[in-house]
Coordinates of C-alpha atoms in Angstrom, one line a residue:
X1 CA 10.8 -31.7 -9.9
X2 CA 12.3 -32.7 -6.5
X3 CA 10.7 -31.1 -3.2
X4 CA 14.0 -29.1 -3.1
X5 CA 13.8 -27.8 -6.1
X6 CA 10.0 -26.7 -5.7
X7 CA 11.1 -25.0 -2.5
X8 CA 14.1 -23.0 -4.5
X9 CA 11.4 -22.1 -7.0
X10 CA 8.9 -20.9 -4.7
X11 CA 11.3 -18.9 -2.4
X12 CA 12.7 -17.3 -5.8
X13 CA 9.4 -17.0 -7.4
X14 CA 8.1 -15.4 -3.8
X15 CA 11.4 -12.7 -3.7
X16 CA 10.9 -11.7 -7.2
X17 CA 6.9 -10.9 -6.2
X18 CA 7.9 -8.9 -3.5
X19 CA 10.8 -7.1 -5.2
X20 CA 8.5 -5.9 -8.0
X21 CA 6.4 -4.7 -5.7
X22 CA 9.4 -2.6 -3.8
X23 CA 9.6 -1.0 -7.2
X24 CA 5.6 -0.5 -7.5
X25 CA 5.9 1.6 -4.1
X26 CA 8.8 3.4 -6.0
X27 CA 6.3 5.2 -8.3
X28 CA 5.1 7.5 -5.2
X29 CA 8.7 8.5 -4.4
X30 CA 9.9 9.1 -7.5
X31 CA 7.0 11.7 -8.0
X32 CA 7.7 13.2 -4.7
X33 CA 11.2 13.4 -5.6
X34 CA 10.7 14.9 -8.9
X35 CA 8.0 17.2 -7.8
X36 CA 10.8 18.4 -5.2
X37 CA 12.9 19.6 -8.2
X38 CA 10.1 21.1 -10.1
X39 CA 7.3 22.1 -8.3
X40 CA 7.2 25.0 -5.7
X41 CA 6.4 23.4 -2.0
X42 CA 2.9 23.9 -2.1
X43 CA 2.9 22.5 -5.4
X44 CA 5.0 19.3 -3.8
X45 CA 1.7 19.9 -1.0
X46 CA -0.5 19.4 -3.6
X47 CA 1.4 16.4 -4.9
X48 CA 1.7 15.0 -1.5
X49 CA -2.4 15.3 -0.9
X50 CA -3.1 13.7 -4.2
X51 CA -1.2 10.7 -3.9
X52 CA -3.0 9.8 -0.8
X53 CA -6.0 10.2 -2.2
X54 CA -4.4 7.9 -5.0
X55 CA -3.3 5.5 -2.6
X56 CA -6.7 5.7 -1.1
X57 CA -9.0 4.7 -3.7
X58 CA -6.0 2.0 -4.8
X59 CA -6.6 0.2 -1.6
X60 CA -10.5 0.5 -1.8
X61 CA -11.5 -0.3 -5.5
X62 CA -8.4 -3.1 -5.6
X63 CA -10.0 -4.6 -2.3
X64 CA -13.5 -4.0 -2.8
X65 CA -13.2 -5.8 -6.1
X66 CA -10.7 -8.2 -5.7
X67 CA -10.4 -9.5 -2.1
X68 CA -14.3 -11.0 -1.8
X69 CA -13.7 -13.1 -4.6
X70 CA -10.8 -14.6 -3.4
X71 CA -12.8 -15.5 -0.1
X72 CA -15.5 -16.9 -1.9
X73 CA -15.6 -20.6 -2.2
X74 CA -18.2 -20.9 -4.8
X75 CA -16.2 -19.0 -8.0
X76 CA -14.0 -20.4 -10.0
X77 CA -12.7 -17.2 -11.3
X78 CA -10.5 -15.6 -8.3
X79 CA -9.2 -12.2 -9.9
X80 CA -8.7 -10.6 -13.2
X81 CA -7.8 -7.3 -14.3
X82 CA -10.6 -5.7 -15.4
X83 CA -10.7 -4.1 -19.1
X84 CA -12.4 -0.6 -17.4
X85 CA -9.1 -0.4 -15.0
X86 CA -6.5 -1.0 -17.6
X87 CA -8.6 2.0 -19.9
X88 CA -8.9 3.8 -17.0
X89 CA -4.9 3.9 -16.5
X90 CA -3.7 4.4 -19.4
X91 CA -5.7 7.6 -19.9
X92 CA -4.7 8.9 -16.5
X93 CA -1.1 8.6 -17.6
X94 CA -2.1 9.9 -21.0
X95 CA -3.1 13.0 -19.1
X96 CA 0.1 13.2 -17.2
X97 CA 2.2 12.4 -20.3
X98 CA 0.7 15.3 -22.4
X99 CA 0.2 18.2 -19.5
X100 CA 3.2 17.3 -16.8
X101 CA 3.1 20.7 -15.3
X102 CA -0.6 20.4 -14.6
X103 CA -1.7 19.9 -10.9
X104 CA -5.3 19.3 -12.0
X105 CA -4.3 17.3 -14.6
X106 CA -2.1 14.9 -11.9
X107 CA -5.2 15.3 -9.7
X108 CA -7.1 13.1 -12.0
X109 CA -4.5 10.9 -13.3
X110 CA -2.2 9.6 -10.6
X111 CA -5.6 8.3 -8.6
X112 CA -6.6 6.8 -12.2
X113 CA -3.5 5.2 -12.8
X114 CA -2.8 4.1 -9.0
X115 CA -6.2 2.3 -9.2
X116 CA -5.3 -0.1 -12.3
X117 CA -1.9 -0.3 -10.7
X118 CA -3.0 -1.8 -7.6
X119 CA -5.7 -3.8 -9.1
X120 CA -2.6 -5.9 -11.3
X121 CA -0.4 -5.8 -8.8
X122 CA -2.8 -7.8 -6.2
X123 CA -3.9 -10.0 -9.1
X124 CA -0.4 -10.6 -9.7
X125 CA -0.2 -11.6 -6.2
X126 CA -2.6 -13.8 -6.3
X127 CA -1.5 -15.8 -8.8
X128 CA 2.1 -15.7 -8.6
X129 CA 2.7 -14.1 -11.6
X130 CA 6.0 -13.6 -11.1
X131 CA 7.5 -13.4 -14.7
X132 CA 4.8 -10.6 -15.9
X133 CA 6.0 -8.8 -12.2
X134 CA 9.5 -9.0 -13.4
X135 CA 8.8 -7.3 -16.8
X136 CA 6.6 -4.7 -14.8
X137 CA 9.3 -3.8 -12.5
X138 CA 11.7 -3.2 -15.2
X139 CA 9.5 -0.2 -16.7
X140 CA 9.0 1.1 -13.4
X141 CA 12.6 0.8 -12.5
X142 CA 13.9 2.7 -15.9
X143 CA 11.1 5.1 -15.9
X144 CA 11.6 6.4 -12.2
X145 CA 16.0 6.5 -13.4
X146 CA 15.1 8.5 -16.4
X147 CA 12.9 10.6 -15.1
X148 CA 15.2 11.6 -11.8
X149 CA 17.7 12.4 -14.2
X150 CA 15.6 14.8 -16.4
X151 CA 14.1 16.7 -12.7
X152 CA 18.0 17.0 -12.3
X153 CA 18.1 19.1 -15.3
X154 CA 14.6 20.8 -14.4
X155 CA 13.0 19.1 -17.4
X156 CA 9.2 18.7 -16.8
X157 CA 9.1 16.4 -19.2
X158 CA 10.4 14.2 -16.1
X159 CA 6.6 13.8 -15.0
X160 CA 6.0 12.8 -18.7
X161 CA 8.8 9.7 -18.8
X162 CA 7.2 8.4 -15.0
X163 CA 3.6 8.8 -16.9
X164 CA 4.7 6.5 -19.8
X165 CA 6.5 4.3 -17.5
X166 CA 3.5 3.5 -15.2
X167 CA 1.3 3.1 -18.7
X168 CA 3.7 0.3 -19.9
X169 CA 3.5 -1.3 -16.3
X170 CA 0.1 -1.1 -17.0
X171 CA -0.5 -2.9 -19.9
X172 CA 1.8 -5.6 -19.1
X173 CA 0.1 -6.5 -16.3
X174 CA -3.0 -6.7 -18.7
X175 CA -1.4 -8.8 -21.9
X176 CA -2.4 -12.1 -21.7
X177 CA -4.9 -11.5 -18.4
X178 CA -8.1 -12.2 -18.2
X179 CA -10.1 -9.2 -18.5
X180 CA -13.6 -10.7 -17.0
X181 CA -14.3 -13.3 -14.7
X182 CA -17.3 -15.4 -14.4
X183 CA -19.5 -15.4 -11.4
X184 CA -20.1 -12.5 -8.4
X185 CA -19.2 -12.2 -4.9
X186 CA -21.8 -12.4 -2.5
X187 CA -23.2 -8.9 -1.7
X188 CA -22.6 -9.3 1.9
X189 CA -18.9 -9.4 1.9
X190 CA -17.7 -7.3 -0.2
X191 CA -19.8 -4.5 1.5
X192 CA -18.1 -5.5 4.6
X193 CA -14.3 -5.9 2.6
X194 CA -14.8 -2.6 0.7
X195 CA -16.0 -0.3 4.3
X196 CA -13.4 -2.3 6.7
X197 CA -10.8 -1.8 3.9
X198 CA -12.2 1.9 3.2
X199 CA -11.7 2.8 7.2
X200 CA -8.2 1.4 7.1
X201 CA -7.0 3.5 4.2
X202 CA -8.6 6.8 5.7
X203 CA -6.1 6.9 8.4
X204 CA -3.0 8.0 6.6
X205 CA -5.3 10.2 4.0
X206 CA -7.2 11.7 7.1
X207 CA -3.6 12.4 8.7
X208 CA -1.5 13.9 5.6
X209 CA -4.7 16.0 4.8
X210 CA -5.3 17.3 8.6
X211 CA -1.4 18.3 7.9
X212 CA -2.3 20.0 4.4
X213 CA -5.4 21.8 5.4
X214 CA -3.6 23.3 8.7
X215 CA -1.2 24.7 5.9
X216 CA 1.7 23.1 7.1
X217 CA 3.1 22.1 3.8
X218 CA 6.6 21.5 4.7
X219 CA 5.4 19.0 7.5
X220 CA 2.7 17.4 4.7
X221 CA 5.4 16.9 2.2
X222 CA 7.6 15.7 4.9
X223 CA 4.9 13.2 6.1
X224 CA 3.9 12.1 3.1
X225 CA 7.7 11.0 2.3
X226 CA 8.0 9.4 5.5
X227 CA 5.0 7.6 4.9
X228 CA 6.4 6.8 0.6
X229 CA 9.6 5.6 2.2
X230 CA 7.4 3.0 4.8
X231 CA 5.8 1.9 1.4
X232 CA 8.7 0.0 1.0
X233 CA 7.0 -2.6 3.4
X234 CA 3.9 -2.7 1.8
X235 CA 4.8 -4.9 -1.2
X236 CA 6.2 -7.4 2.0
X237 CA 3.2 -7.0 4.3
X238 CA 0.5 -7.0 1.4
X239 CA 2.3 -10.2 -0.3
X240 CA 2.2 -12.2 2.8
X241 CA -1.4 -10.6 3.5
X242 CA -2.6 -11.6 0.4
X243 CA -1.1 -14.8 0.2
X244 CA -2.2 -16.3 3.6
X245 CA -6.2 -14.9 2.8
X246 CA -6.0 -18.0 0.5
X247 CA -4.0 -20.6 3.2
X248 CA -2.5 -20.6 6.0
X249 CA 1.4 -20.8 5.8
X250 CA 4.2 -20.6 8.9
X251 CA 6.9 -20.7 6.5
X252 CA 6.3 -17.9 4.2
X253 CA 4.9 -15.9 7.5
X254 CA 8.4 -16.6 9.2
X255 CA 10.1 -15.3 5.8
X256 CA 8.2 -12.4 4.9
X257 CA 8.4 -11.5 8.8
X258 CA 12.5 -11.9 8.7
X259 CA 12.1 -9.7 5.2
X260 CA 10.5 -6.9 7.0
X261 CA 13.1 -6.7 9.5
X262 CA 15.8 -6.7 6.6
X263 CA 13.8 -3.8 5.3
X264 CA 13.7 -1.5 8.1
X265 CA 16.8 -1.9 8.8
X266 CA 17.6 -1.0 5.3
X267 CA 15.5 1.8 5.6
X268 CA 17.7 3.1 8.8
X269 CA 20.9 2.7 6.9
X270 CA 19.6 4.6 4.2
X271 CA 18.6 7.8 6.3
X272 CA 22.1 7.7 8.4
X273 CA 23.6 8.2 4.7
X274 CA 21.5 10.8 4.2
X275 CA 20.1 9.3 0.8
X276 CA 16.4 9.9 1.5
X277 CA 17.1 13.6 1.9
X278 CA 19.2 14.1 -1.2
X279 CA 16.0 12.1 -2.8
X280 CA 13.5 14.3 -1.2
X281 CA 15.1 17.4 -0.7
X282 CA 14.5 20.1 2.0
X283 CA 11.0 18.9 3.4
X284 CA 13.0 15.9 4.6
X285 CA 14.8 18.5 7.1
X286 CA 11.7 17.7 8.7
X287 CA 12.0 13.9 9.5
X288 CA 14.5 12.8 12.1
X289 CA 16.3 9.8 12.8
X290 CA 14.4 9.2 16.1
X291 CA 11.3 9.8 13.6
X292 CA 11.9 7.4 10.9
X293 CA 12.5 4.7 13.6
X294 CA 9.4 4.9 15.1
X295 CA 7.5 5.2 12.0
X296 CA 9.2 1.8 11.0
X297 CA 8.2 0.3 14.1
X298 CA 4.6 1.1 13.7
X299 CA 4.8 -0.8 10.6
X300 CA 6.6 -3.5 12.4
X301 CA 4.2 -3.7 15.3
X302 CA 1.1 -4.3 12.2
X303 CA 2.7 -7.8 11.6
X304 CA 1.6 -9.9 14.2
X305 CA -1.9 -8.4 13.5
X306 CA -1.9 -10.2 10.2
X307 CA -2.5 -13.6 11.0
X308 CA -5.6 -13.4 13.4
X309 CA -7.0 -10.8 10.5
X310 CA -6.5 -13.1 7.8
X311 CA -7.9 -16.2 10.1
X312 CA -10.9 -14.3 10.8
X313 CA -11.2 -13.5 7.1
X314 CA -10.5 -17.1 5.5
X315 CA -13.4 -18.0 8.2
X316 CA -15.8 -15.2 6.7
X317 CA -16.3 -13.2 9.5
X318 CA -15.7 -10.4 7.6
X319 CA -18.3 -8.4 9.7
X320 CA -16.3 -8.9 13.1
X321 CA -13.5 -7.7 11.6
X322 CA -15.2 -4.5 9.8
X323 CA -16.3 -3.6 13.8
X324 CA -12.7 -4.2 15.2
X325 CA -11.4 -1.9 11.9
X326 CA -14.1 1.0 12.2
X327 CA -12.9 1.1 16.1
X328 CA -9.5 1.2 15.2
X329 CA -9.7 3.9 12.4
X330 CA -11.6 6.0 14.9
X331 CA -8.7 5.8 17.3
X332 CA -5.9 6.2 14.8
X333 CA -8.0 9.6 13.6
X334 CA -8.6 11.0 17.0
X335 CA -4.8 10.5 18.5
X336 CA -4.0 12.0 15.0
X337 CA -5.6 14.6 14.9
X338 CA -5.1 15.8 19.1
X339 CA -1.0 14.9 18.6
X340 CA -1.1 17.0 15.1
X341 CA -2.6 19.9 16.8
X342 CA -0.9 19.3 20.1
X343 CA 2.9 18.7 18.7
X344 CA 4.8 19.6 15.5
X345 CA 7.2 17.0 16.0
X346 CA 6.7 14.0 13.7
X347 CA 8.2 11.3 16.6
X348 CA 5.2 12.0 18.6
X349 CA 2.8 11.6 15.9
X350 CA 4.2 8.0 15.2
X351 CA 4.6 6.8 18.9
X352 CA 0.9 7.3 19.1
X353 CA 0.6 5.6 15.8
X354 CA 2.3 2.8 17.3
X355 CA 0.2 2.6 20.5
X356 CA -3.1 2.7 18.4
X357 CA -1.4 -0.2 16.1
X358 CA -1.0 -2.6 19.0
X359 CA -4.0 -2.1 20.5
X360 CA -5.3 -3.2 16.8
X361 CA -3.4 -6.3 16.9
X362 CA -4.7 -7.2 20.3
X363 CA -7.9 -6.6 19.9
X364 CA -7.9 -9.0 16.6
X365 CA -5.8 -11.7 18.6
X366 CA -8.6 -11.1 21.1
X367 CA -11.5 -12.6 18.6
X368 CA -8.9 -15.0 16.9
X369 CA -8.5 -16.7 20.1
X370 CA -12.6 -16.3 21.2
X371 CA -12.8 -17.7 17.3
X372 CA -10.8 -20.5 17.8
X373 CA -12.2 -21.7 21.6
X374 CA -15.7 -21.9 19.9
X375 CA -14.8 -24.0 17.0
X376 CA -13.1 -26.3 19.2
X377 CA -15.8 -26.9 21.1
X378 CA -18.0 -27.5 17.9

């Protein structure tokens, strides 16, 4: 294979991984969207709450079990979809399949099946697994179609069909994985990985909940969509996350960087044509243009940020960046939770978002570049 080739491979094999995991983040909308249809609003509040929570323990069993082997040097094994997550999904979506209308029901199966999702999707990550990613994304794709159409009609069964849909995605991501992997992580960092990553993925739980226990369920539906809609970065910004905690790479740093631009510029189109509100219905009366765009650019502002925390990480001071993390959460929760109480308006709550974010990124670049000085002078 010529070096040209290999570069068209790995730019294809790279678009279809983050594509897949565009329609991974699709799952969270297309349950907001159907909920919309069926549920009553604080039903949708409900909703809203529980996939946080979902999204919550996702990010902190996927990272806690995942990410410390990956910075380990002395196993063999890097990842592996455990046996206990794949069980654990499929009976979470069992649940959902058999009692749709049930809002305790969804309260233990969305985080369930959220959790086994996540776990795949970062081992497929990992190891480029970009043909099982493909397969996945086509279940996801026709189960969130279908079951639109049916919420369209009122059907409940609608939750059903996206139930089944994440079960398939699932156990493809299982067939032919390895289920156990030789070897543990050393104690030390995964304690740090699983709290740093734990105080990260309070922030948007601690603010959608703040919302929902102020009973403000219109603005906690609203914010939780706005936040759904941003997950359309998130396969883009945890690709190239994931990806550069095993190398450093300019090249795919400069693409996924250009991606993320595409994206939110997508995402801007989208709202001007009002698609996002005939997806989400009246709780998006909420969200304003002037809104969106500043939610988008506190994701935007989070890239830079990425490649001091992955430096420090490949270099395992996975301690230093715990402290500069538990800072930062502190701050994102306090300007929260003052700009929440002080303002209804969903701008000011992600200009202050913003703010917090780039003193994040500084104060990383701030031990990259103390990080860097001392090894040189080694």
């Amino acid at each position: 294979m010529t070096t040209a080739t290999a570069t068209r491979s790995n730019v294809v094999q790279s678009l279809v991984m983050v594509a897949s995991g565009a329609v991974t983040a699709i799952v969270p909308a297309a349950f907001q969207a159907v909920a919309a249809r069926l549920f009553a609003l604080d039903g949708q509040a409900h909703i809203a709450l529980i996939l946080s929570i979902g999204s919550f323990c996702a990010g902190v069993v996927a990272a806690g079990l995942l990410e410390p082997r990956m910075a380990d040097s002395r196993l063999v094994d890097k990842t592996y979809i455990p046996a206990w997550a794949t069980a654990l999904g499929v009976v979470g979506t069992l649940g959902m399949v058999i009692f749709p209308s049930s809002i305790p029901v969804l309260a233990f199966g969305l985080p369930c099946a959220m959790v086994a999702l996540q776990i795949g999707r970062m081992h497929a990550a990992y190891t480029s697994g970009w043909k099982m990613e493909a397969l996945t994304a086509g279940a996801l794709i026709l189960g969130a179609g279908a079951a639109y159409t049916l919420s369209q009609h009122e059907s409940p069964w609608a939750v059903s069909v996206l139930g089944l849909a994440m079960a398939a995605a699932i156990l493809i991501r299982a067939l032919k994985t390895p289920f156990r992997a030789s070897g543990r992580p050393r104690f030390a960092p995964t304690a740090w990985i699983t709290l740093e990553t734990a105080m990260v993925a309070l922030v948007p739980l601690g603010i959608v909940a703040t919302v929902y226990l102020l009973q403000r369920d219109e603005e906690a539906v609203a914010l939780k969509a706005t936040i759904t809609v941003l997950g359309a970065l998130q396969p883009i910004l945890g690709y190239m996350r994931t990806r550069l905690l095993g190398a450093e790479s300019r090249s795919l740093t400069l693409g996924m960087s250009a991606l993320s631009v595409l994206a939110i510029a997508l995402i801007l189109v989208l709202e001007v044509l009002g698609v996002f509100h005939a997806v989400f219905g009246a709780a998006w009366n909420v969200v304003t243009l002037g809104a969106l765009s500043l939610a988008c650019l506190w994701k935007l502002v989070s890239i830079p940020g990425t490649l001091p925390f992955t430096y420090l990480r490949r270099a395992g001071m996975v301690g230093q960046v715990f402290w500069i993390r538990v800072v930062s959460s502190l701050l994102y929760l306090a300007v929260s939770v003052i700009l929440i109480l002080w303002s209804d308006s969903l701008a000011v709550l992600f200009l202050g978002l913003t703010i917090v974010e780039s003193v994040t990124g500084l104060l990383l670049y701030a031990r990259y570049r103390s990080v860097s000085k001392e090894l040189q002078e080694l």
